[in-house]
Coordinates of C-alpha atoms in Angstrom, one line a residue:
X7 CA 52.4 -107.8 -34.7
X8 CA 50.1 -110.4 -32.9
X9 CA 50.9 -109.2 -29.4
X10 CA 50.3 -105.4 -30.7
X11 CA 47.1 -106.3 -32.1
X12 CA 45.9 -108.2 -28.9
X13 CA 47.1 -105.3 -26.6
X14 CA 44.9 -103.1 -28.5
X15 CA 42.0 -105.5 -28.5
X16 CA 42.3 -105.4 -24.7
X17 CA 42.5 -101.6 -24.2
X18 CA 39.5 -101.4 -26.7
X19 CA 37.7 -103.9 -24.6
X20 CA 38.5 -102.6 -21.0
X21 CA 37.5 -99.3 -22.1
X22 CA 34.2 -100.4 -23.3
X23 CA 33.5 -102.0 -20.4
X24 CA 34.1 -98.9 -17.9
X25 CA 32.1 -97.0 -20.5
X26 CA 29.4 -99.1 -20.2
X27 CA 29.7 -99.2 -16.3
X28 CA 29.8 -95.6 -16.1
X29 CA 26.4 -95.5 -18.3
X30 CA 23.2 -94.3 -16.3
X31 CA 20.2 -95.8 -17.6
X32 CA 17.5 -93.2 -17.9
X33 CA 15.7 -94.5 -14.9
X34 CA 18.8 -93.9 -13.0
X35 CA 19.1 -90.5 -14.3
X36 CA 15.6 -89.7 -13.4
X37 CA 16.3 -90.5 -9.9
X38 CA 19.3 -88.8 -9.4
X39 CA 17.4 -85.6 -10.7
X40 CA 14.8 -86.3 -8.1
X41 CA 17.3 -86.9 -5.4
X42 CA 19.0 -83.4 -6.2
X43 CA 15.7 -81.6 -5.9
X44 CA 14.6 -83.3 -2.8
X45 CA 18.3 -82.3 -1.3
X46 CA 17.1 -79.9 2.0
X47 CA 17.9 -79.4 5.6
X48 CA 14.5 -78.9 6.5
X49 CA 12.1 -81.7 6.4
X50 CA 9.1 -80.6 8.3
X51 CA 6.8 -80.4 5.2
X52 CA 8.2 -83.7 3.6
X53 CA 7.9 -87.4 3.6
X54 CA 10.7 -88.8 5.5
X55 CA 10.6 -92.5 4.2
X56 CA 10.2 -91.2 0.7
X57 CA 13.1 -88.7 1.2
X58 CA 15.4 -91.4 3.0
X59 CA 14.2 -94.0 0.1
X60 CA 15.3 -91.8 -2.6
X61 CA 18.8 -90.7 -1.1
X62 CA 19.5 -94.6 -0.5
X63 CA 18.5 -95.1 -4.7
X64 CA 21.0 -92.3 -5.2
X65 CA 23.5 -94.1 -2.8
X66 CA 23.4 -97.2 -4.4
X67 CA 25.0 -95.4 -7.6
X68 CA 27.9 -94.2 -6.0
X69 CA 30.1 -96.5 -8.1
X70 CA 28.9 -94.8 -11.3
X71 CA 28.4 -91.2 -9.6
X72 CA 31.9 -89.2 -10.4
X73 CA 31.0 -86.5 -8.4
X74 CA 31.7 -87.1 -4.6
X75 CA 29.3 -84.1 -3.7
X76 CA 26.0 -86.3 -4.7
X77 CA 27.2 -89.0 -2.5
X78 CA 28.1 -87.0 0.5
X79 CA 24.6 -85.2 0.3
X80 CA 22.9 -88.5 -0.1
X81 CA 24.5 -89.4 3.1
X82 CA 23.9 -86.3 4.9
X83 CA 20.2 -86.6 3.5
X84 CA 19.8 -90.1 5.1
X85 CA 21.3 -88.8 8.3
X86 CA 18.9 -86.0 8.6
X87 CA 15.7 -88.3 8.5
X88 CA 17.2 -90.7 11.0
X89 CA 17.9 -87.7 13.3
X90 CA 14.4 -86.2 12.5
X91 CA 12.9 -89.7 14.0
X92 CA 15.2 -89.6 16.8
X93 CA 17.5 -92.3 15.7
X94 CA 20.3 -90.5 16.6
X95 CA 22.9 -93.4 16.4
X96 CA 22.2 -94.0 12.9
X97 CA 22.6 -90.3 12.4
X98 CA 25.6 -90.2 13.7
X99 CA 26.8 -93.3 11.3
X100 CA 25.8 -91.6 8.2
X101 CA 27.1 -87.9 9.2
X102 CA 30.7 -90.1 9.9
X103 CA 30.4 -91.5 6.5
X104 CA 29.8 -88.5 4.9
X105 CA 32.8 -86.7 7.0
X106 CA 35.2 -89.9 5.9
X107 CA 34.0 -89.2 2.5
X108 CA 34.5 -85.4 2.3
X109 CA 38.2 -86.0 4.2
X110 CA 39.1 -88.5 1.6
X111 CA 38.2 -86.2 -1.4
X112 CA 40.3 -83.6 0.4
X113 CA 37.4 -81.0 0.6
X114 CA 37.5 -79.1 4.3
X115 CA 34.5 -77.1 3.3
X116 CA 32.6 -80.5 3.2
X117 CA 34.5 -81.9 6.2
X118 CA 33.2 -78.8 8.3
X119 CA 29.5 -79.1 7.4
X120 CA 29.7 -82.8 7.9
X121 CA 31.1 -81.7 11.5
X122 CA 28.4 -79.3 12.3
X123 CA 26.0 -82.2 11.3
X124 CA 27.4 -84.5 14.0
X125 CA 27.6 -81.7 16.7
X126 CA 23.8 -81.1 16.1
X127 CA 23.1 -84.8 16.6
X128 CA 25.2 -85.1 19.7
X129 CA 23.5 -82.1 21.0
X130 CA 20.2 -84.0 20.5
X131 CA 21.4 -86.9 22.2
X132 CA 22.8 -84.9 25.1
X133 CA 26.6 -85.7 24.4
X134 CA 27.7 -81.8 24.7
X135 CA 31.4 -82.8 25.2
X136 CA 31.2 -84.9 21.4
X137 CA 29.5 -81.8 20.1
X138 CA 31.8 -79.2 21.5
X139 CA 34.7 -81.2 19.8
X140 CA 33.3 -81.3 16.4
X141 CA 32.3 -77.9 16.5
X142 CA 35.6 -76.6 17.4
X143 CA 37.3 -78.6 14.5
X144 CA 34.4 -77.1 12.4
X145 CA 35.1 -73.7 13.3
X146 CA 38.7 -74.0 12.8
X147 CA 38.4 -75.1 9.1
X148 CA 35.6 -72.3 8.5
X149 CA 37.9 -69.5 9.7
X150 CA 40.8 -70.6 7.7
X151 CA 38.6 -70.9 4.4
X152 CA 36.5 -67.6 5.5
X153 CA 33.3 -69.6 5.7
X154 CA 31.4 -66.7 7.6
X155 CA 28.2 -68.1 6.9
X156 CA 29.2 -71.5 8.2
X157 CA 31.0 -70.1 10.9
X158 CA 28.2 -68.1 12.2
X159 CA 25.9 -71.3 12.2
X160 CA 29.1 -73.0 14.3
X161 CA 28.6 -70.3 16.8
X162 CA 24.9 -70.5 17.1
X163 CA 24.9 -74.3 17.7
X164 CA 27.7 -73.7 20.3
X165 CA 25.1 -71.1 22.2
X166 CA 22.7 -74.4 22.5
X167 CA 25.4 -76.3 23.9
X168 CA 26.2 -73.9 26.5
X169 CA 22.3 -73.4 27.8
X170 CA 22.4 -77.3 28.3
X171 CA 25.3 -76.6 30.6
X172 CA 23.9 -73.6 32.3
X173 CA 26.4 -71.2 31.1
X174 CA 24.5 -68.6 30.0
X175 CA 26.8 -65.7 29.7
X176 CA 29.0 -67.9 27.2
X177 CA 25.7 -69.0 25.4
X178 CA 25.0 -65.1 24.9
X179 CA 28.5 -64.5 23.9
X180 CA 28.4 -67.0 21.2
X181 CA 24.8 -66.2 20.2
X182 CA 26.1 -62.5 19.8
X183 CA 29.1 -64.1 17.7
X184 CA 26.9 -65.6 15.3
X185 CA 24.2 -62.5 15.0
X186 CA 27.3 -59.9 14.1
X187 CA 28.2 -62.5 11.5
X188 CA 24.9 -62.8 9.7
X189 CA 24.1 -59.0 10.3
X190 CA 27.3 -58.5 8.1
X191 CA 26.1 -61.1 5.5
X192 CA 22.9 -59.4 5.5
X193 CA 21.1 -62.7 6.3
X194 CA 17.8 -61.1 8.1
X195 CA 16.1 -64.8 8.5
X196 CA 19.2 -66.3 10.4
X197 CA 19.8 -63.4 12.4
X198 CA 16.3 -63.2 13.4
X199 CA 16.5 -67.0 14.3
X200 CA 19.5 -66.2 16.3
X201 CA 17.7 -63.0 18.1
X202 CA 14.8 -65.9 19.2
X203 CA 17.6 -67.9 20.7
X204 CA 19.0 -64.9 22.8
X205 CA 15.6 -64.0 23.9
X206 CA 15.2 -68.1 25.2
X207 CA 18.6 -67.3 27.2
X208 CA 17.3 -64.1 28.9
X209 CA 13.9 -66.0 29.6
X210 CA 15.6 -68.6 31.2
X211 CA 17.5 -66.2 33.7
X212 CA 14.4 -64.5 34.4
X213 CA 15.1 -61.3 32.6
X214 CA 11.6 -61.0 30.9
X215 CA 11.7 -57.4 29.6
X216 CA 15.1 -58.0 27.7
X217 CA 13.7 -61.0 26.2
X218 CA 10.4 -59.5 25.1
X219 CA 12.3 -56.5 23.5
X220 CA 14.4 -58.9 21.5
X221 CA 11.7 -61.1 20.5
X222 CA 9.7 -58.0 19.3
X223 CA 13.2 -57.1 17.0
X224 CA 13.1 -61.0 15.8
X225 CA 9.4 -60.6 15.0
X226 CA 9.8 -57.3 12.7
X227 CA 12.6 -59.2 10.5
X228 CA 10.5 -62.1 9.9
X229 CA 7.7 -60.1 9.2
X230 CA 10.0 -58.4 6.6
X231 CA 10.8 -61.7 5.0
X232 CA 7.4 -63.2 5.4
X233 CA 8.4 -66.4 7.4
X234 CA 5.1 -67.2 8.5
X235 CA 6.3 -70.4 10.6
X236 CA 8.6 -68.1 12.7
X237 CA 6.3 -65.7 13.3
X238 CA 4.0 -67.9 14.8
X239 CA 6.6 -69.2 17.0
X240 CA 7.8 -66.0 18.1
X241 CA 4.3 -64.7 19.2
X242 CA 3.6 -68.1 21.0
X243 CA 7.1 -67.3 23.2
X244 CA 6.0 -63.5 23.5
X245 CA 2.6 -64.7 24.9
X246 CA 4.0 -67.0 27.3
X247 CA 6.3 -64.2 28.5
X248 CA 3.3 -62.0 28.9
X249 CA 1.3 -64.8 30.9
X250 CA 4.5 -65.3 33.1
X251 CA 4.2 -61.5 33.8
X252 CA 0.4 -61.8 34.6
X253 CA -0.4 -59.6 31.2
X254 CA -3.2 -61.9 30.5
X255 CA -4.9 -59.9 27.4
X256 CA -1.6 -59.3 26.1
X257 CA -1.1 -63.0 26.4
X258 CA -4.2 -63.6 25.1
X259 CA -3.6 -61.3 22.1
X260 CA -0.4 -63.0 20.9
X261 CA -1.8 -66.5 21.3
X262 CA -4.7 -65.6 19.3
X263 CA -2.1 -64.2 16.6
X264 CA -0.1 -67.4 16.7
X265 CA -2.6 -70.1 16.1
X266 CA -4.0 -68.8 12.7
X267 CA -0.4 -68.3 11.4
X268 CA 0.6 -71.6 12.6
X269 CA -2.5 -73.0 10.6
X270 CA -1.9 -71.2 7.7
X271 CA 1.5 -72.9 7.0
X272 CA 0.2 -76.3 8.4
X273 CA 2.5 -76.0 11.4
X274 CA 0.2 -78.2 13.9
X275 CA 2.5 -78.9 16.5
X276 CA 2.8 -74.9 17.3
X277 CA -1.2 -74.7 16.9
X278 CA -1.5 -77.1 19.5
X279 CA 0.8 -75.5 21.8
X280 CA -0.5 -72.1 21.1
X281 CA -4.1 -73.5 21.9
X282 CA -3.0 -75.2 25.2
X283 CA -1.2 -71.7 26.5
X284 CA -4.4 -69.7 25.4
X285 CA -6.2 -72.4 27.5
X286 CA -4.0 -72.0 30.8
X287 CA -3.8 -68.0 30.3
X288 CA -7.5 -68.0 30.6
X289 CA -7.2 -70.3 33.6
X290 CA -5.0 -68.2 35.0
X291 CA -7.3 -65.5 34.5
X292 CA -10.2 -67.1 36.3
X293 CA -12.1 -67.3 33.1
X294 CA -12.4 -71.1 33.5
X295 CA -15.6 -71.7 31.2
X296 CA -13.7 -70.2 28.3
X297 CA -10.3 -72.4 29.4
X298 CA -12.3 -75.5 29.8
X299 CA -13.8 -75.1 26.2
X300 CA -10.3 -74.5 24.6
X301 CA -8.8 -77.8 26.6
X302 CA -11.4 -80.1 26.3
X303 CA -11.5 -79.5 22.2
X304 CA -7.5 -79.9 22.6
X305 CA -8.0 -83.0 24.9
X306 CA -10.2 -84.7 22.3
X307 CA -7.9 -83.9 19.4
X308 CA -5.0 -85.2 21.4
X309 CA -6.8 -88.4 22.2
X310 CA -7.7 -88.8 18.7
X311 CA -4.2 -88.4 17.3
X312 CA -2.6 -90.4 20.4
X313 CA -0.5 -87.2 21.4
X314 CA 0.2 -88.4 25.2
X315 CA 2.1 -85.1 26.1
X316 CA -0.8 -83.1 25.2
X317 CA -3.3 -85.5 26.8
X318 CA -1.3 -85.4 29.8
X319 CA -1.2 -81.4 29.9
X320 CA -4.7 -81.0 29.3
X321 CA -6.0 -83.5 31.7
X322 CA -3.7 -81.7 34.6
X323 CA -5.2 -78.3 33.5
X324 CA -8.8 -79.3 33.5
X325 CA -8.6 -81.0 36.8
X326 CA -7.1 -77.8 38.4
X327 CA -9.5 -75.8 36.6
X328 CA -12.6 -78.2 37.9
X329 CA -11.1 -78.0 41.5
X330 CA -11.3 -74.4 41.5
X331 CA -14.9 -74.4 40.3
X332 CA -15.9 -77.0 43.1
X333 CA -16.5 -79.6 40.2
X334 CA -14.6 -82.2 42.5
X335 CA -16.1 -85.6 40.9
X336 CA -15.1 -84.4 37.6
X337 CA -11.9 -83.0 38.8
X338 CA -11.0 -86.2 40.2
X339 CA -11.8 -88.1 37.1
X340 CA -9.7 -86.0 35.0
X341 CA -7.0 -86.1 37.7
X342 CA -6.9 -89.7 38.0
X343 CA -7.0 -90.4 34.5
X344 CA -4.0 -88.4 34.0
X345 CA -2.2 -90.2 36.6
X346 CA -3.0 -93.6 34.9
X347 CA -1.5 -92.3 31.8
X348 CA 1.7 -90.9 33.4
X349 CA 2.2 -94.0 35.4
X350 CA 2.4 -96.0 32.2
X351 CA 4.3 -93.5 30.5
X352 CA 7.1 -93.3 33.5
X353 CA 7.0 -89.6 33.6
X354 CA 7.9 -88.7 37.5
X355 CA 7.5 -85.1 37.3
X356 CA 3.5 -85.4 36.0
X357 CA 3.1 -88.0 38.5
X358 CA 4.1 -85.7 41.3
X359 CA 1.9 -83.0 39.6
X360 CA -1.1 -85.3 39.7
X361 CA -0.6 -86.5 43.1
X362 CA -0.2 -83.3 44.5
X363 CA -3.1 -82.3 43.0
X364 CA -5.4 -85.0 44.2
X365 CA -4.4 -84.9 47.7
X366 CA -5.5 -81.0 47.6
X367 CA -8.4 -82.2 45.9
X368 CA -9.2 -85.0 48.4
X369 CA -8.3 -82.6 51.5
X370 CA -11.2 -80.4 50.1
X371 CA -13.4 -83.4 49.7
X372 CA -14.4 -84.5 53.3
X373 CA -14.7 -88.2 54.0
X374 CA -12.6 -89.3 51.4
X375 CA -10.4 -92.5 52.3
X376 CA -8.2 -92.4 49.5
X377 CA -6.1 -89.8 51.0
X378 CA -3.5 -92.2 52.6
X379 CA -2.6 -94.1 49.8
X380 CA -2.1 -91.0 47.8
X381 CA 0.1 -89.5 50.1
X382 CA 2.2 -93.0 50.0
X383 CA 2.4 -92.6 46.4
X384 CA 3.4 -89.1 46.7
X385 CA 6.5 -90.1 49.0
X386 CA 7.7 -92.7 46.5
X387 CA 7.6 -90.3 43.7
X388 CA 9.2 -87.5 45.5
X389 CA 12.1 -90.1 46.9
X390 CA 12.6 -91.0 43.1
X391 CA 12.7 -87.4 42.2
X392 CA 15.0 -86.6 45.0
X393 CA 17.2 -89.3 43.7
X394 CA 17.1 -88.2 40.2
X395 CA 17.6 -84.7 41.3
X396 CA 20.8 -85.6 43.4
X397 CA 22.1 -87.4 40.2
X398 CA 21.2 -84.4 38.1
X399 CA 23.2 -82.1 40.7
X400 CA 26.0 -84.6 40.5
X401 CA 26.0 -84.4 36.7
X402 CA 25.4 -80.5 36.7
X403 CA 29.0 -80.2 39.0
X404 CA 30.7 -82.3 36.8
X405 CA 29.4 -80.3 33.8
X406 CA 30.2 -77.0 35.6
X407 CA 33.8 -78.1 36.3
X408 CA 34.4 -79.3 32.5
X409 CA 32.6 -75.9 31.3
X410 CA 35.3 -74.0 33.3
X411 CA 38.0 -75.4 31.4
X412 CA 35.7 -74.7 27.9
X413 CA 35.1 -71.0 29.5
X414 CA 38.9 -70.8 29.3
X415 CA 39.1 -72.4 25.9
X416 CA 36.5 -70.1 24.7
X417 CA 38.2 -67.0 25.6
X418 CA 41.4 -68.2 23.9
X419 CA 38.9 -69.3 20.6
X420 CA 37.5 -65.8 21.0
X421 CA 41.1 -64.0 21.0
X422 CA 42.1 -66.2 18.4
X423 CA 39.1 -65.1 16.2
X424 CA 39.9 -61.4 16.8
X425 CA 43.4 -62.0 16.0
X426 CA 42.8 -63.6 13.0
X427 CA 40.2 -61.1 12.1
X428 CA 42.9 -58.3 12.9
X429 CA 45.5 -60.5 10.7
X430 CA 43.1 -60.6 7.6
X431 CA 42.4 -57.0 7.9
X432 CA 45.9 -55.9 8.5
X433 CA 46.9 -58.4 5.7
X434 CA 44.3 -56.9 3.5
X435 CA 45.6 -53.4 4.2
X436 CA 49.2 -54.5 3.5
X437 CA 48.2 -55.9 0.3
X438 CA 46.4 -53.1 -0.8
X439 CA 49.3 -50.7 0.0
X440 CA 51.6 -53.0 -1.8
X441 CA 49.2 -53.0 -5.0
X442 CA 49.0 -49.4 -4.7
X443 CA 52.9 -49.1 -4.4
X444 CA 53.4 -51.2 -7.6
X445 CA 50.9 -49.3 -9.4
X446 CA 52.3 -46.2 -8.2
X447 CA 56.0 -47.3 -9.2
X448 CA 54.9 -48.4 -12.5
X449 CA 53.1 -44.9 -12.7
X450 CA 56.3 -43.2 -11.9
X451 CA 58.7 -45.6 -14.0
X452 CA 56.4 -45.1 -17.1
X453 CA 56.1 -41.5 -16.2
X454 CA 60.1 -41.4 -16.0
X455 CA 60.2 -42.8 -19.3
X456 CA 58.1 -40.6 -21.0
X457 CA 59.9 -37.6 -19.3
X458 CA 63.5 -39.2 -20.5
X459 CA 61.8 -39.7 -23.9
X460 CA 60.8 -36.1 -23.8
X461 CA 64.2 -35.1 -22.9
X462 CA 66.0 -36.8 -25.2
X463 CA 63.8 -35.9 -28.0
X464 CA 64.0 -32.2 -27.1
X465 CA 67.8 -32.6 -26.3
X466 CA 67.9 -33.9 -30.1
X467 CA 65.8 -31.1 -31.2
X468 CA 68.1 -28.5 -29.3
X469 CA 71.1 -30.2 -30.6
X470 CA 69.5 -30.1 -34.4
X471 CA 69.0 -26.4 -33.7
X472 CA 72.6 -25.8 -32.5
X473 CA 73.8 -27.8 -35.2
X474 CA 71.7 -25.5 -37.6
X475 CA 72.3 -22.3 -36.0
X476 CA 76.0 -23.5 -35.9
X477 CA 76.0 -24.3 -39.8
X478 CA 73.8 -21.1 -40.3
X479 CA 76.6 -18.8 -38.3
X480 CA 79.1 -20.9 -40.3
X481 CA 77.7 -20.2 -43.7
X482 CA 77.2 -16.7 -42.8
X483 CA 80.8 -16.3 -41.9
X484 CA 81.6 -18.1 -45.0
X485 CA 79.4 -15.6 -47.0
X486 CA 80.8 -12.7 -45.2
X487 CA 84.4 -13.9 -45.5
X488 CA 83.6 -14.5 -49.2
X489 CA 81.9 -11.0 -49.6
X490 CA 84.9 -9.3 -48.0
X491 CA 87.4 -11.4 -50.2
X492 CA 85.4 -10.3 -53.1
X493 CA 85.2 -6.8 -51.6
X494 CA 89.0 -6.9 -50.7
X495 CA 89.7 -8.7 -54.1
X496 CA 87.6 -5.8 -56.1
X497 CA 89.3 -3.0 -54.0
X498 CA 92.8 -4.6 -54.8
X499 CA 91.8 -4.6 -58.4
X500 CA 90.5 -1.0 -58.2
X501 CA 93.4 0.2 -56.5
X502 CA 95.6 -1.4 -58.6
X503 CA 93.9 0.1 -61.7
X504 CA 93.9 3.3 -59.6
X505 CA 97.6 2.9 -59.3
X506 CA 98.0 1.9 -62.9
X507 CA 96.0 4.8 -64.1
X508 CA 97.9 7.2 -61.7
X509 CA 101.1 6.2 -63.0
X510 CA 100.2 6.4 -66.2
X511 CA 98.7 9.7 -66.0
X512 CA 101.8 11.0 -64.0
X513 CA 103.9 9.7 -66.8
X514 CA 101.6 11.2 -69.5
X515 CA 101.7 14.6 -67.7
X516 CA 105.1 14.6 -67.4
X517 CA 105.6 13.9 -71.1
X518 CA 103.2 16.4 -71.9
X519 CA 105.2 18.9 -69.4
X520 CA 108.3 18.1 -71.3
X521 CA 107.0 18.5 -74.5
X522 CA 105.4 21.8 -73.6
X523 CA 108.7 22.9 -72.7
X524 CA 110.2 21.5 -75.9
X525 CA 107.8 23.0 -78.0
X526 CA 108.4 26.3 -76.6
X527 CA 111.1 27.6 -79.0
X528 CA 109.1 26.1 -81.8
X529 CA 105.8 28.0 -80.9
X530 CA 107.7 31.1 -80.8
X531 CA 108.7 30.8 -84.3
X532 CA 104.8 31.0 -85.4
X533 CA 104.2 33.7 -87.5
X534 CA 101.2 34.7 -85.8
X535 CA 100.1 35.3 -82.3
X536 CA 96.9 33.4 -83.0
X537 CA 98.7 30.3 -84.2
X538 CA 100.8 30.3 -81.1
X539 CA 97.8 30.8 -78.8
X540 CA 96.1 27.8 -80.8
X541 CA 98.8 25.5 -80.2
X542 CA 99.4 26.7 -76.5
X543 CA 95.7 25.9 -76.0
X544 CA 95.9 22.5 -77.3
X545 CA 98.8 21.8 -75.1
X546 CA 97.3 22.9 -72.0
X547 CA 94.1 21.0 -72.8
X548 CA 96.3 18.1 -72.7
X549 CA 98.1 18.9 -69.7
X550 CA 94.4 19.4 -67.8
X551 CA 93.1 16.4 -69.5
X552 CA 95.8 14.2 -68.0
X553 CA 96.4 16.0 -64.8
X554 CA 94.7 14.0 -62.0
X555 CA 94.2 14.1 -58.0
X556 CA 94.6 10.6 -56.7
X557 CA 93.1 11.5 -53.3
X558 CA 89.7 12.3 -54.8
X559 CA 89.7 8.9 -56.8
X560 CA 90.7 7.0 -53.7
X561 CA 88.0 8.7 -51.6
X562 CA 85.3 7.8 -54.5
X563 CA 86.5 4.5 -54.4
X564 CA 86.0 3.8 -50.9
X565 CA 82.7 5.5 -50.8
X566 CA 81.5 3.0 -53.5
X567 CA 82.8 0.2 -51.4
X568 CA 82.2 1.5 -47.9
X569 CA 80.3 4.5 -47.9
X570 CA 80.7 5.7 -44.3
X571 CA 84.5 5.2 -43.9
X572 CA 85.5 8.7 -44.0
X573 CA 82.4 9.9 -41.9
X574 CA 83.0 7.2 -39.2
X575 CA 86.9 8.0 -39.1
X576 CA 86.2 11.8 -38.9
X577 CA 83.5 11.3 -36.1
X578 CA 85.9 9.0 -34.2
X579 CA 89.1 11.1 -34.6
X580 CA 88.2 14.7 -35.4
X581 CA 91.6 15.8 -34.9
X582 CA 92.7 14.3 -38.1
X583 CA 93.4 17.1 -40.9
X584 CA 91.7 16.4 -44.5
X585 CA 95.1 15.2 -45.9
X586 CA 95.6 12.8 -43.3
X587 CA 92.2 11.5 -43.7
X588 CA 92.6 10.8 -47.3
X589 CA 96.0 9.1 -46.8
X590 CA 94.0 6.7 -44.2
X591 CA 91.9 5.9 -47.0
X592 CA 94.9 4.6 -49.1
X593 CA 96.3 3.1 -46.2
X594 CA 93.1 1.3 -45.3
X595 CA 93.5 -0.2 -49.0
X596 CA 96.6 -2.0 -47.7
X597 CA 98.9 -0.2 -50.0
X598 CA 102.3 0.2 -49.3
X599 CA 104.2 3.4 -49.2
X600 CA 105.7 3.3 -52.7
X601 CA 102.4 2.6 -54.0
X602 CA 101.1 5.5 -52.3
X603 CA 103.9 7.3 -53.2
X604 CA 103.7 6.3 -56.8
X605 CA 99.9 7.6 -56.9
X606 CA 100.4 10.6 -54.9
X607 CA 103.8 11.4 -56.2
X608 CA 104.8 12.0 -52.7
X609 CA 108.0 11.3 -51.1
X610 CA 107.9 8.1 -49.2
X611 CA 109.8 9.6 -46.2
X612 CA 106.8 12.2 -46.1
X613 CA 104.6 9.4 -46.2
X614 CA 106.0 7.5 -43.4
X615 CA 106.4 10.8 -41.4
X616 CA 102.4 11.4 -42.0
X617 CA 102.1 7.6 -40.9
X618 CA 103.7 8.3 -37.5
X619 CA 101.7 11.3 -37.1
X620 CA 98.2 9.7 -37.8
X621 CA 99.3 6.9 -35.4
X622 CA 100.1 9.3 -32.6
X623 CA 96.5 11.2 -33.0
X624 CA 94.8 7.7 -33.2
X625 CA 96.6 7.0 -29.7
X626 CA 97.8 3.5 -31.0
X627 CA 100.2 1.6 -29.5
X628 CA 103.4 0.3 -31.1
X629 CA 101.9 -3.3 -31.4
X630 CA 98.8 -2.1 -32.8
X631 CA 98.7 -2.3 -36.9
X632 CA 97.3 1.0 -38.3
X633 CA 95.8 -0.9 -41.6
X634 CA 94.2 -3.3 -39.0
X635 CA 92.7 -0.5 -37.2
X636 CA 91.4 1.5 -40.2
X637 CA 89.7 -1.6 -41.5
X638 CA 87.1 -1.3 -38.5
X639 CA 85.7 1.8 -40.2
X640 CA 84.7 0.2 -43.0

C-alpha cells in the first residue's frame, strides 16, 4: 500500500511539473499573439529588426509550444529578415532548420514551402544549381499533394533561374506554366506579376513590342485589384521600353504616372528610379535644362541619404548633359567626382564609363594634359574588364553545358506533369463513372426489388382471385348440384306420388268398372227408369272422377320443374310424335319401363318398342343413354 501511495504521489508531482512547464504567462501569450499577426512574406513596409526580434522571442518558447507550425513560421520569418538584409548564409541556415522541422513533423506541404524559400535565397546568392535542386523536390511534393498555388510559385521561380542562365525559351515555358495555373485559380495578382516577368524576358531578347503588349495586360489586371505598388513598377518599365524605342513623349507620360503612384504607397526606391529615368529620357530628347533640374534634385537627395548607386548614375548623366551643352568645367567636375566614388566603390563598369566620357570631354577641351593618364587608366580598367569578361564567358559556357542537361530534365518534367495531369483527369473520370455505375446499380437493384415485390403482391392477389373464383365456382357448382339434387328429389317424389296416384286411380277405376258390371243386374231390377238413370249417373260420375290421363299430369309436372323441356325437345326433334314426346317426358324422370307401364297402363313391350323408335329418330348411338340425352333438354 505504501508503494502504491508513493507511485500515485510521483505521478501527480510529474504531471503538475509538466502542466506548469507548458503553461504560458500572460506576457508570453501576448508575444505569441503579436508574432502570429506579424507573420508575412512581404517585409517592405515593416521594421526588419523588430520583426526578427519578435520571431526570436516566439522561437524561445518552442519547448512550450505544442503546434510545430508556429515554430516553423518563426524560423521562416527570421530567415526572410536575413535575406531581406542580404545575409544569405544566415537565411539558408534558418530555412534549413524549418525544413528539418517540417520533415520531422511529417508535413510534406511545409517541407515544400521551406524548399521554395531555400531555392529563393539560393537565387539571390546566385547558386542556381542548388536553387534548381530545391525546386525540383518542392515541385514533386506539390504535384503529389495537388498544391497548385505553391506549384505555380515554384514554376515562376524556376523561370528566374533560367533567365540567369540565359535560357530564355525555358524561362518563358516555366512562366507560362505558372501563368496557366494562376489563371485556373483565378489569382489575378500573381498572374499579373508573372506576366511582368514574361515581359522582362521579351525585353532581354529585344522583342519590345511583345514586352509592351504583355505589360499593358498586366497593368490592367493590377488596376483591377488596386495594387498601386505594382502599377508604379509596370508604368516605369513601360516607360523604359518607350525610351528604348525613342518614343520619348510616351516614356515621359509613363514615368510621370509612375512617380506619384509610387509616392502614394511609400515606394521610395521606385520613386528614385522613375525620376532618374525621367531625367534620362529628357536628356535623350535634348531637353537638357529639364533633365539637369531633375537629376540635380535627385543627386542632392541621394547624397543626403548616402545612396551611392544613385549618386554615380546622376553624376554620369549630368556630366554627359553638361558636355553636350559645352559646360566643360562643370561636366569635368561631375565626371571626376563620379570617378572618385566608383574607384572607392570598386565598380569597374562605371569606372570605364566615366573614363570614356572624360577622355571624350578632354579631347574636346584643347590643351588639357590629363588625357594620357586617362588613357592609361582606361586601358587598365578595360584589361580588368576583359579578364572579368573572359571569366564570365567561361562560366557562361559551363552554365550552358549544365543547362543542356537541365533542358532535357525540364522536358521530362513537363511530360511528367502532363502525364500526371492526364492521370488525374482519367482517374477522376473513372471514379466518376464507377460512382455513377454504383448509383445506377443500386437504383436498378432497388427497382428490381420493387418490381419483384409488386410482382409477388400481384401474384398473391391473382392467386387470391383465382382461389376466390375457384371457391365461388365450387360453391356455385355445389349450389347447382344441390339444386339439381333437390329438383331431382322433388321430381322423384312427385313422380312417385304420380305413380302411386295413377295406380290408385287405375285400381279404383277397375273396381268401379267391375262394380258397374256387377251392379248392372241390380240396376235393371229398379222399378222405375228414373231410379235406374240416377244410379247409372252416380256410377258414371265415379268412373269419370277416377279416370286419369297420366301424360297430361307428367307434362304438367315437367312444366313446373323445367318449363322449356317439351318446347326444346320438339324444336330439336320435330319428327317425334306427341305420344313419343310425352313418353320422353316420363323417361326423362328416370322411370323404369315397369313404372311407366303402371302409370300409363301400357304393355312394357310396347314401351321398349317406343324407346327404340325414339332412339332411332334422335340418331343416338348404342353407347349413348337415352335418359342422359333427354336430361340435356331440361
